[in-house]
Amino acid sequence: MNKLMIANWKMNKNSHEVAAFFSLFNEKYSGKRDAWIASQSLHFPLVEELKTSTIKAGLQNCSEHTEGAYTGEVSSRALKDMNGHFVLLGHSERRQYFQETSKNLNSKIRTAIQEGLVAVYCVGETLKERESGQTLTIIEDQIHQALNDQSKINSENLVIAYEPVWAIGTGKTATPLMAQEVHAHIRKVLKTKFPAFGEKIKILYGGSIKPDNVEELLAQKDIDGGLVGGASLKASDFLALCGDK
Ligand code: PGA
């Protein structure tokens, strides 16, 4: 299974910076690891235009509604129509600043999958939760609430991203063993929940991944790739994360 690296550009870059990224990235990217890019919505058509065909483009959030009177929202349907491949759902910044809960993410995942996108569902514990020994329970709960009663999920349309909240944008990375412990638990939960295909669902790690720590993280048995914020903004860094130095 190819490792998957997803760039989460968050609310960064202008159109010139997007173009500069691809002028270097396209030249050196070998396809050794899969590369997906989640840009701001407005830049999506530009990313689609500039990227090579092996790179997949998507967004950082979509509405749970398919269409209608929801001012300011972006639909999974419109994303799919524009050739989008995936959407990140439940990123901790969305949970923290926009009051998303695992329960309403259940609807967002359902809609995204129904419309033909891959849902990349993010889970993770806060520092307080880790320190009080609740990590595995919190994550299990986030998985159950968001993935319960979903009949259309399979190993191709769902990716899980484990991102400890205390490691996002802080420079503090979970050690490979800490990450592996949680990934193994997520794998176990997925196998129980989806016996036919749970084993094949990709589980990515996210939280201060950088060129100098990526290899030891990816060497862990249950880490199938990474979700990368800061280090995905520079083409040379993201190339290194994709195994292209
Ligand atoms: P970071 O962000 O790599 O900057 O820690 C990861 C993320 O938020 O997806």
PDB file of N, CA, C and O in Angstrom, residues 2 22 32 36 43 45 48 55 69 76 88 97 108 121 123 132 163 169 175-176 189 192 217 237 241 243:
ATOM      1  N   ASN A   2       0.685   2.124  -0.980  1.00  0.00           N
ATOM      2  CA  ASN A   2       1.429   3.383  -1.011  1.00  0.00           C
ATOM      3  C   ASN A   2       1.122   4.234   0.203  1.00  0.00           C
ATOM      4  O   ASN A   2      -0.019   4.300   0.616  1.00  0.00           O
ATOM      5  N   PHE A  22       3.492  24.774  -7.195  1.00  0.00           N
ATOM      6  CA  PHE A  22       3.396  23.723  -8.212  1.00  0.00           C
ATOM      7  C   PHE A  22       4.524  23.783  -9.232  1.00  0.00           C
ATOM      8  O   PHE A  22       4.876  22.755  -9.808  1.00  0.00           O
ATOM      9  N   LYS A  32       6.175   8.399  -5.587  1.00  0.00           N
ATOM     10  CA  LYS A  32       6.583   7.339  -4.650  1.00  0.00           C
ATOM     11  C   LYS A  32       5.580   7.219  -3.497  1.00  0.00           C
ATOM     12  O   LYS A  32       5.231   6.131  -3.062  1.00  0.00           O
ATOM     13  N   TRP A  36      -1.917  14.412  -1.787  1.00  0.00           N
ATOM     14  CA  TRP A  36      -3.201  15.081  -1.908  1.00  0.00           C
ATOM     15  C   TRP A  36      -3.049  16.483  -1.320  1.00  0.00           C
ATOM     16  O   TRP A  36      -2.328  16.672  -0.339  1.00  0.00           O
ATOM     17  N   HIS A  43      -9.161  28.682  -3.948  1.00  0.00           N
ATOM     18  CA  HIS A  43      -8.004  28.305  -4.763  1.00  0.00           C
ATOM     19  C   HIS A  43      -8.165  26.947  -5.434  1.00  0.00           C
ATOM     20  O   HIS A  43      -7.293  26.526  -6.192  1.00  0.00           O
ATOM     21  N   PRO A  45      -9.944  25.665  -7.961  1.00  0.00           N
ATOM     22  CA  PRO A  45      -9.811  25.550  -9.426  1.00  0.00           C
ATOM     23  C   PRO A  45      -8.374  25.786  -9.902  1.00  0.00           C
ATOM     24  O   PRO A  45      -7.924  25.179 -10.865  1.00  0.00           O
ATOM     25  N   GLU A  48      -6.456  22.631  -9.205  1.00  0.00           N
ATOM     26  CA  GLU A  48      -6.862  21.655 -10.230  1.00  0.00           C
ATOM     27  C   GLU A  48      -6.142  21.911 -11.556  1.00  0.00           C
ATOM     28  O   GLU A  48      -5.721  20.989 -12.231  1.00  0.00           O
ATOM     29  N   ILE A  55      -1.603  13.899  -8.682  1.00  0.00           N
ATOM     30  CA  ILE A  55      -1.892  14.566  -7.406  1.00  0.00           C
ATOM     31  C   ILE A  55      -3.405  14.771  -7.313  1.00  0.00           C
ATOM     32  O   ILE A  55      -4.044  15.091  -8.307  1.00  0.00           O
ATOM     33  N   ALA A  69     -30.347  26.745   0.677  1.00  0.00           N
ATOM     34  CA  ALA A  69     -30.175  28.075   1.261  1.00  0.00           C
ATOM     35  C   ALA A  69     -29.296  28.006   2.515  1.00  0.00           C
ATOM     36  O   ALA A  69     -29.781  28.018   3.645  1.00  0.00           O
ATOM     37  N   SER A  76     -20.306  19.372  -0.726  1.00  0.00           N
ATOM     38  CA  SER A  76     -19.563  18.221  -1.267  1.00  0.00           C
ATOM     39  C   SER A  76     -19.938  18.018  -2.725  1.00  0.00           C
ATOM     40  O   SER A  76     -19.111  17.647  -3.552  1.00  0.00           O
ATOM     41  N   LEU A  88     -11.369  17.056   4.067  1.00  0.00           N
ATOM     42  CA  LEU A  88     -11.012  16.838   5.478  1.00  0.00           C
ATOM     43  C   LEU A  88     -12.250  17.154   6.308  1.00  0.00           C
ATOM     44  O   LEU A  88     -12.907  18.162   6.070  1.00  0.00           O
ATOM     45  N   TYR A  97     -12.881  25.981  16.944  1.00  0.00           N
ATOM     46  CA  TYR A  97     -13.342  27.339  16.621  1.00  0.00           C
ATOM     47  C   TYR A  97     -14.732  27.391  15.999  1.00  0.00           C
ATOM     48  O   TYR A  97     -15.329  28.441  15.891  1.00  0.00           O
ATOM     49  N   LYS A 108     -21.856  15.079   8.026  1.00  0.00           N
ATOM     50  CA  LYS A 108     -20.927  15.567   6.997  1.00  0.00           C
ATOM     51  C   LYS A 108     -20.246  14.413   6.285  1.00  0.00           C
ATOM     52  O   LYS A 108     -20.073  14.432   5.064  1.00  0.00           O
ATOM     53  N   TYR A 121     -11.412  11.753   7.956  1.00  0.00           N
ATOM     54  CA  TYR A 121     -11.986  12.117   9.257  1.00  0.00           C
ATOM     55  C   TYR A 121     -10.872  12.238  10.307  1.00  0.00           C
ATOM     56  O   TYR A 121     -10.103  11.301  10.526  1.00  0.00           O
ATOM     57  N   VAL A 123      -9.363  12.802  14.095  1.00  0.00           N
ATOM     58  CA  VAL A 123      -9.637  12.564  15.517  1.00  0.00           C
ATOM     59  C   VAL A 123      -8.384  12.919  16.313  1.00  0.00           C
ATOM     60  O   VAL A 123      -7.297  12.995  15.749  1.00  0.00           O
ATOM     61  N   SER A 132      -4.844  12.925  31.547  1.00  0.00           N
ATOM     62  CA  SER A 132      -5.719  12.212  32.486  1.00  0.00           C
ATOM     63  C   SER A 132      -6.015  10.784  31.998  1.00  0.00           C
ATOM     64  O   SER A 132      -6.955  10.143  32.477  1.00  0.00           O
ATOM     65  N   GLU A 163      -4.680  13.077  14.903  1.00  0.00           N
ATOM     66  CA  GLU A 163      -3.900  14.284  15.164  1.00  0.00           C
ATOM     67  C   GLU A 163      -4.066  14.700  16.612  1.00  0.00           C
ATOM     68  O   GLU A 163      -5.071  15.316  16.977  1.00  0.00           O
ATOM     69  N   GLY A 169       0.752  22.222  15.047  1.00  0.00           N
ATOM     70  CA  GLY A 169       1.329  23.560  14.931  1.00  0.00           C
ATOM     71  C   GLY A 169       2.162  23.981  16.131  1.00  0.00           C
ATOM     72  O   GLY A 169       2.509  25.150  16.280  1.00  0.00           O
ATOM     73  N   THR A 175       5.838  10.875  19.817  1.00  0.00           N
ATOM     74  CA  THR A 175       6.934   9.989  19.442  1.00  0.00           C
ATOM     75  C   THR A 175       6.336   8.889  18.564  1.00  0.00           C
ATOM     76  O   THR A 175       5.132   8.604  18.652  1.00  0.00           O
ATOM     77  N   PRO A 176       7.168   8.265  17.728  1.00  0.00           N
ATOM     78  CA  PRO A 176       6.639   7.200  16.872  1.00  0.00           C
ATOM     79  C   PRO A 176       5.901   6.139  17.696  1.00  0.00           C
ATOM     80  O   PRO A 176       4.863   5.645  17.271  1.00  0.00           O
ATOM     81  N   VAL A 189     -10.336  -0.848  16.553  1.00  0.00           N
ATOM     82  CA  VAL A 189     -11.720  -0.362  16.567  1.00  0.00           C
ATOM     83  C   VAL A 189     -12.330  -0.486  15.161  1.00  0.00           C
ATOM     84  O   VAL A 189     -13.467  -0.932  14.997  1.00  0.00           O
ATOM     85  N   THR A 192     -13.164  -4.084  14.240  1.00  0.00           N
ATOM     86  CA  THR A 192     -14.366  -4.568  14.917  1.00  0.00           C
ATOM     87  C   THR A 192     -15.611  -3.960  14.277  1.00  0.00           C
ATOM     88  O   THR A 192     -16.624  -4.611  14.091  1.00  0.00           O
ATOM     89  N   LEU A 217       8.227   8.032  11.740  1.00  0.00           N
ATOM     90  CA  LEU A 217       6.776   7.887  11.939  1.00  0.00           C
ATOM     91  C   LEU A 217       6.208   6.899  10.916  1.00  0.00           C
ATOM     92  O   LEU A 217       5.468   5.978  11.259  1.00  0.00           O
ATOM     93  N   ASP A 237       9.824  21.165   1.249  1.00  0.00           N
ATOM     94  CA  ASP A 237       9.540  20.352   2.441  1.00  0.00           C
ATOM     95  C   ASP A 237       8.515  19.261   2.126  1.00  0.00           C
ATOM     96  O   ASP A 237       8.661  18.117   2.533  1.00  0.00           O
ATOM     97  N   LEU A 241       8.723  15.180   2.348  1.00  0.00           N
ATOM     98  CA  LEU A 241       7.753  14.332   3.059  1.00  0.00           C
ATOM     99  C   LEU A 241       7.182  13.263   2.129  1.00  0.00           C
ATOM    100  O   LEU A 241       6.776  12.191   2.581  1.00  0.00           O
ATOM    101  N   GLY A 243       8.925  11.754   0.048  1.00  0.00           N
ATOM    102  CA  GLY A 243      10.030  10.842  -0.272  1.00  0.00           C
ATOM    103  C   GLY A 243      10.849  11.288  -1.467  1.00  0.00           C
ATOM    104  O   GLY A 243      11.684  10.543  -1.978  1.00  0.00           O
TER     105      GLY A 243
END
